[in-house]
Tab-separated table of C-alpha atoms in Angstrom:
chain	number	residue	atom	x	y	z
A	1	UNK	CA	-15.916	-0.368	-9.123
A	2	UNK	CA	-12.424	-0.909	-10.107
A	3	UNK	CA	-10.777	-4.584	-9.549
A	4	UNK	CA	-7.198	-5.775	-9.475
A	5	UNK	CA	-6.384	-8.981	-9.759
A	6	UNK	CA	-2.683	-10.329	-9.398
A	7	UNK	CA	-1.787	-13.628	-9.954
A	8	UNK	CA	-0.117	-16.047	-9.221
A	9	UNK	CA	-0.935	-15.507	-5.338
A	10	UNK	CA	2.181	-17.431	-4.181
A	11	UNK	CA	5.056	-18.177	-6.819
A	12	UNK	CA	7.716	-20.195	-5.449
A	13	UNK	CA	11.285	-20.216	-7.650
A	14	UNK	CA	14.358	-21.360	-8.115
A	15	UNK	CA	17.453	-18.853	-8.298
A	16	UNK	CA	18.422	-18.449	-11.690
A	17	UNK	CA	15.363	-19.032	-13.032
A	18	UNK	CA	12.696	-16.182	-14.746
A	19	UNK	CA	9.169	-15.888	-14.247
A	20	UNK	CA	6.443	-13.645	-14.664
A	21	UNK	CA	3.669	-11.915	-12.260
A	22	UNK	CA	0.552	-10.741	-13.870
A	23	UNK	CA	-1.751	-7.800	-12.687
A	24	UNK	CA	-5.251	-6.897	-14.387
A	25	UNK	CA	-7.774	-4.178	-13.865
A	26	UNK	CA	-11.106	-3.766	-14.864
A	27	UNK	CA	-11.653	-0.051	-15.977
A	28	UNK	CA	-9.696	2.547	-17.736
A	29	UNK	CA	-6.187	3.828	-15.534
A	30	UNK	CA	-4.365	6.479	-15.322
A	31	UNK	CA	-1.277	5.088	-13.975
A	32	UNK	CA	-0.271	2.101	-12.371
A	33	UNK	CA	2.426	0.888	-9.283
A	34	UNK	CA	4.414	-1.720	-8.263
A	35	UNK	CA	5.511	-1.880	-4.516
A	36	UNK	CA	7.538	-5.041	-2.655
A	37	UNK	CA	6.981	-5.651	0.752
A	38	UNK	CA	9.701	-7.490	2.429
A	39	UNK	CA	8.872	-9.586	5.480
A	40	UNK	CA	7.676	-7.523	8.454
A	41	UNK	CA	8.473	-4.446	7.026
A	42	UNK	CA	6.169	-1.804	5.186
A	43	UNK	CA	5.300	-1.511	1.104
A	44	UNK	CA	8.207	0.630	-0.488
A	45	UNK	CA	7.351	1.786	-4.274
A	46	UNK	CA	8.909	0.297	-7.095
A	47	UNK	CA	7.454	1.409	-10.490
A	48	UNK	CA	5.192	3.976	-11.737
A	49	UNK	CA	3.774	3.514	-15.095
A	50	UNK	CA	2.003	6.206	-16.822
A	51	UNK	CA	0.884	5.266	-20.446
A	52	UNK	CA	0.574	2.360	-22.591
A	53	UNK	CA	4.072	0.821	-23.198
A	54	UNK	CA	5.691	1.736	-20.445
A	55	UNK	CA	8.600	-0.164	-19.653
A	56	UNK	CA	10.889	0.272	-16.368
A	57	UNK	CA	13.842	-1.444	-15.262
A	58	UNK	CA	15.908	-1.778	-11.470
A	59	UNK	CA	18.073	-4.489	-11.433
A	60	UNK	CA	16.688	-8.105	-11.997
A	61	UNK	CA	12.825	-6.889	-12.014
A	62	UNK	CA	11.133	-5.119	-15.154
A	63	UNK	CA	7.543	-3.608	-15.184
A	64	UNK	CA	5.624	-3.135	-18.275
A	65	UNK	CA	2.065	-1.359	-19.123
A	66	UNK	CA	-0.387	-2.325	-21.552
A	67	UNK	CA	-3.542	-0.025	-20.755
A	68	UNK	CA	-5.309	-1.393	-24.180
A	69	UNK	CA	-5.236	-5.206	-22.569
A	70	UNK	CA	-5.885	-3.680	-18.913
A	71	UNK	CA	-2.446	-5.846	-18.159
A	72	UNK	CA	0.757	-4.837	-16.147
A	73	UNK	CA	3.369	-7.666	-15.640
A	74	UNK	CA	6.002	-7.725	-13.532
A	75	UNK	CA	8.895	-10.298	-14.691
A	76	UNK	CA	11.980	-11.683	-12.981
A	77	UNK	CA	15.243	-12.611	-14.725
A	78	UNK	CA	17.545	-14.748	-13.257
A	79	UNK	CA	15.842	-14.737	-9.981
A	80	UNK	CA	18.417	-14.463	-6.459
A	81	UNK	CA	17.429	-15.122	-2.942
A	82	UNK	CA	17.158	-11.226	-2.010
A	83	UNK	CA	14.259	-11.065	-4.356
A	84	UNK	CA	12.170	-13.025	-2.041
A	85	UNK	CA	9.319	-10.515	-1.084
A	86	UNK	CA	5.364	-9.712	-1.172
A	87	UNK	CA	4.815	-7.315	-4.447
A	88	UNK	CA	1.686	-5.479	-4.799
A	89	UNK	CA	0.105	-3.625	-7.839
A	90	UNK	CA	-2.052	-0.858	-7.220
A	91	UNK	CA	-3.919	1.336	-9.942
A	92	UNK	CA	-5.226	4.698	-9.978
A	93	UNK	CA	-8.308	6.499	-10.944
A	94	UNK	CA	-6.873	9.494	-10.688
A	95	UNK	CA	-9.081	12.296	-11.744
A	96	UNK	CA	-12.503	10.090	-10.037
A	97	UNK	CA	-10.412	8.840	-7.355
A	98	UNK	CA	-8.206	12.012	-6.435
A	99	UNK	CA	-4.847	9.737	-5.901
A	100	UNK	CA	-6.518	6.710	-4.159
A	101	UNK	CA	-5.251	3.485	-5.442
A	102	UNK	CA	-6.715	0.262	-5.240
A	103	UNK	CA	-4.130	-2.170	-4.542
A	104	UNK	CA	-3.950	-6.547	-5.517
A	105	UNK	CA	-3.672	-8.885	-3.425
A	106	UNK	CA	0.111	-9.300	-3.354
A	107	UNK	CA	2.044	-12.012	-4.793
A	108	UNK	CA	4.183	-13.930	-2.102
A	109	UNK	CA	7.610	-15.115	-4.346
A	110	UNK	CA	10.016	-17.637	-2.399
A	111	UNK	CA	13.314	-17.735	-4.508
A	112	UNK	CA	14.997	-20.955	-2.937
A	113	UNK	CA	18.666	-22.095	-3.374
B	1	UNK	CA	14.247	10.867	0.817
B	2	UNK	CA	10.645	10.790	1.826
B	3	UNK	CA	10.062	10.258	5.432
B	4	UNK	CA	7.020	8.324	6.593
B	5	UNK	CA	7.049	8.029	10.372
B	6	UNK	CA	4.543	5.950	12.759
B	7	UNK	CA	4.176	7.176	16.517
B	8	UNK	CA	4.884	3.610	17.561
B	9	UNK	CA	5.787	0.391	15.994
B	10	UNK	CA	4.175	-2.151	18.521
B	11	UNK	CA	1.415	-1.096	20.821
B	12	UNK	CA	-1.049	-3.451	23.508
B	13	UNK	CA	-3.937	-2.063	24.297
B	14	UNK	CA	-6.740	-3.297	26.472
B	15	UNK	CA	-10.827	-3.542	24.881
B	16	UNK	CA	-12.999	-0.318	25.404
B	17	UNK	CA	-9.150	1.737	25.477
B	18	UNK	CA	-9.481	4.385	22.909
B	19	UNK	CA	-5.726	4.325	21.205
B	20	UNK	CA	-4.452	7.038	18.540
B	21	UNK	CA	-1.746	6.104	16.010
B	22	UNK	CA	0.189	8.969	14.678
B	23	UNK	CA	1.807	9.508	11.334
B	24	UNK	CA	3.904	12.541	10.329
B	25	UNK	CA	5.538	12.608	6.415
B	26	UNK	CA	8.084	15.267	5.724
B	27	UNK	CA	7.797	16.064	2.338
B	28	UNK	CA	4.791	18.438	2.110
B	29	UNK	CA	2.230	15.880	0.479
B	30	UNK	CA	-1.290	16.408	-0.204
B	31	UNK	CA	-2.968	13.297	0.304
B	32	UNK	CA	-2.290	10.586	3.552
B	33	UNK	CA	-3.692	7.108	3.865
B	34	UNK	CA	-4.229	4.987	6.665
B	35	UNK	CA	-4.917	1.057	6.491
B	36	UNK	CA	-5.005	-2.197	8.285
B	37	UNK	CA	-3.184	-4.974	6.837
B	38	UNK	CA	-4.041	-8.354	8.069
B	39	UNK	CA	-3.147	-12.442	6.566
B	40	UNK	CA	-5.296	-12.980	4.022
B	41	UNK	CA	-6.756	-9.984	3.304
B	42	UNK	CA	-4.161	-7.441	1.906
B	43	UNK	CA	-4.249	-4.305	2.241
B	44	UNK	CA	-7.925	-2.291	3.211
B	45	UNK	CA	-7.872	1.581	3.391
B	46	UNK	CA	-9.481	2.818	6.584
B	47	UNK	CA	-9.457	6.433	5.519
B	48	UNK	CA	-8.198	8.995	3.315
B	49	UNK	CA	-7.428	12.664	3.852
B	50	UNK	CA	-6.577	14.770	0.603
B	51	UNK	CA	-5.592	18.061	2.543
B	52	UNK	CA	-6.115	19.477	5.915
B	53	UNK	CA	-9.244	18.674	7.509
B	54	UNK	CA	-10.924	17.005	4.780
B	55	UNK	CA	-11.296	13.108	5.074
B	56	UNK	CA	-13.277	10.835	3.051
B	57	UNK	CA	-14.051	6.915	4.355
B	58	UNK	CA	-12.214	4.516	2.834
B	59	UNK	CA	-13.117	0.837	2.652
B	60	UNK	CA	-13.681	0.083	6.564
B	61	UNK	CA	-14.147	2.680	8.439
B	62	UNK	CA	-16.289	1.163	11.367
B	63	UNK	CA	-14.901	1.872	14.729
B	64	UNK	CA	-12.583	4.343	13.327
B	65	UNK	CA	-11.817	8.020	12.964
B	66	UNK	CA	-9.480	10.077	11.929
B	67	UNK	CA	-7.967	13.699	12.184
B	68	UNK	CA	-5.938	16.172	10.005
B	69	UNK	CA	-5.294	19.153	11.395
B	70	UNK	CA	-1.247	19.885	10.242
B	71	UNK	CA	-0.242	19.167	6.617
B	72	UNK	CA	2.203	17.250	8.045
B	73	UNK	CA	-0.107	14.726	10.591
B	74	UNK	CA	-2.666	12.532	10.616
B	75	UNK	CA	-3.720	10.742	13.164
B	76	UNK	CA	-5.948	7.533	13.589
B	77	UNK	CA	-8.208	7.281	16.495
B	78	UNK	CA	-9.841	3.874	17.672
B	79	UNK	CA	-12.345	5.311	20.028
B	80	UNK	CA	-12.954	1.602	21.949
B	81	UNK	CA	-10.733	-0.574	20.846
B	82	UNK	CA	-11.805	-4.439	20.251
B	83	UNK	CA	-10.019	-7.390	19.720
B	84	UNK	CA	-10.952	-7.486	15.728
B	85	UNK	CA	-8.984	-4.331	15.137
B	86	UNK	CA	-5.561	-6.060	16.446
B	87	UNK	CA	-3.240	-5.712	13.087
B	88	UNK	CA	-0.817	-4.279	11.118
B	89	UNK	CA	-1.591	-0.463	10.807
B	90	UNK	CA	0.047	1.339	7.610
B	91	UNK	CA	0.172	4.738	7.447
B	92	UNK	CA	1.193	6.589	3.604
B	93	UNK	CA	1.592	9.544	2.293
B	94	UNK	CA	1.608	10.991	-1.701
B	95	UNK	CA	1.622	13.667	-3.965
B	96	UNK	CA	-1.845	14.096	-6.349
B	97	UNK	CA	-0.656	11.381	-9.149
B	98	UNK	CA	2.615	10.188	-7.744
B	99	UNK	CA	2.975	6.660	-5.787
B	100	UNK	CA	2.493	5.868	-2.325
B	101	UNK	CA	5.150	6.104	0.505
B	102	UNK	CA	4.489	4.175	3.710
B	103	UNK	CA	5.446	4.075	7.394
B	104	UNK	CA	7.391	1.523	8.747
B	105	UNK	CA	3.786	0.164	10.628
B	106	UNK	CA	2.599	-0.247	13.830
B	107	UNK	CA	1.426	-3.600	14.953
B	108	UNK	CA	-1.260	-3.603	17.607
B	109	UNK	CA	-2.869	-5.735	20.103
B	110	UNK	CA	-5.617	-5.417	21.631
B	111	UNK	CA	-6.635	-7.691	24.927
C-alpha cells in the first residue's frame, strides 16, 4: 500500500524568511503533485513532476523530485503573507492505480508579518 | 481553463434524506473523483470513476454511491443521509497521468 507522509504538519513563518516542506512515499512513482489549498476554497494544482530531478519553479515556491530517495520537497524563498495556504502532495501509481493519487496530509504554513 | 463545477456549494439536509451532489468538468477527462474532506483527516476518496459507467470504491465508500452516465457528470448519491457524513465534499476531474482539478466544494449538513 502506498504511504505519503508530509511534514512538517503545521509550519508557521516569518515573511522573508525560507523554509522547506518535505514529502515521502513508500513505493516506486510515476509522477508526483503539489496542490495549495487556500482557506475555504478547493485544492488547485501546482506542480507535476515526472522523473528523478525534476525541478519546477512559480514565483517564490520551487518543487523538486528525487524518485531514488522516495523524496519531493517543496521550498519557500523569501516567504510573503499571500503564501499562507494548506499544500498537499499526492503521488501516483499510475499504471496499478489508473490515475488515482494518494494524497499527504497537508502542511498548514502561516507566514506572519 | 479547466472547469470543475459542484451542483451546490452549501447544502442542509435532514437524517434518512437521500441528497445527490453533482459535478460536471468541461474538458473531456477520463477519470472523476469524489471525496470528503474533514479537520484532521485530509483528504479520503469516496469513489472513483475512470470512464462512463465504470466506478471502482475508493477509500470509504459506506453509505455512498455513485453514478456516471455522461462523460461529462458524475454524481454522488447519499441514499440516507446521517449526521457523520456532514463535510466538505470535493469533486475532481483528470486526464490518465495528468494532475487533479477540483470543484470549488460543497459543504453539507446534515440534521
Amino acid at each position: 500500500e502506498l504511504k505519503v507522509e508530509q511534514n512538517p504538519l503545521f509550519l508557521s513563518m516569518q515573511e522573508g524568511k525560507n523554509y522547506t516542506i518535505y514529502c515521502n512515499y513508500s513505493t516506486t512513482s510515476d509522477r508526483l503533485y503539489w496542490y495549495r489549498q487556500d482557506p475555504g476554497k478547493s485544492l488547485e494544482s501546482l506542480f507535476v513532476l515526472l522523473s528523478n530531478g525534476a525541478v519546477k519553479q512559480e514565483g517564490r515556491l520551487m518543487a523538486s523530485l528525487d524518485t531514488k530517495a522516495r523524496l519531493s520537497t517543496l521550498h519557500i524563498t523569501a516567504a510573503v503573507h499571500d503564501l499562507s495556504a494548506t499544500y498537499f502532495c499526492a503521488v501516483d501509481l499510475f499504471y496499478t492505480n489508473a490515475g488515482k493519487s494518494t494524497f499527504g496530509d497537508g502542511t498548514t504554513l502561516t507566514v506572519k508579518p | 481553463d479547466v472547469k470543475v463545477t459542484q451542483s451546490s456549494r452549501y447544502l442542509v439536509k435532514r437524517t434518512g434524506e437521500k441528497v445527490f451532489l453533482e459535478c460536471v468538468q468541461d474538458m473531456d477527462h477520463e477519470n472523476m473523483f469524489w471525496y470528503r474532506q474533514d479537520p484532521g483527516l485530509g483528504l479520503r476518496l469516496i469513489y472513483f470513476s475512470y470512464d462512463v459507467k465504470m466506478k471502482e470504491k475508493g477509500d470509504i465508500p459506506e453509505g455512498y454511491s455513485v453514478s456516471r452516465e455522461k462523460k461529462e457528470r458524475f454524481s454522488l448519491i447519499l441514499e440516507s443521509a446521517s449526521t457523520n457524513q456532514t463535510s466538505m465534499y470535493l469533486c475532481a476531474s483528470s486526464l490518465q497521468g495528468g494532475p487533479q482539478y477540483f470543484g470549488p466544494g460543497t459543504r453539507l449538513l446534515v440534521l
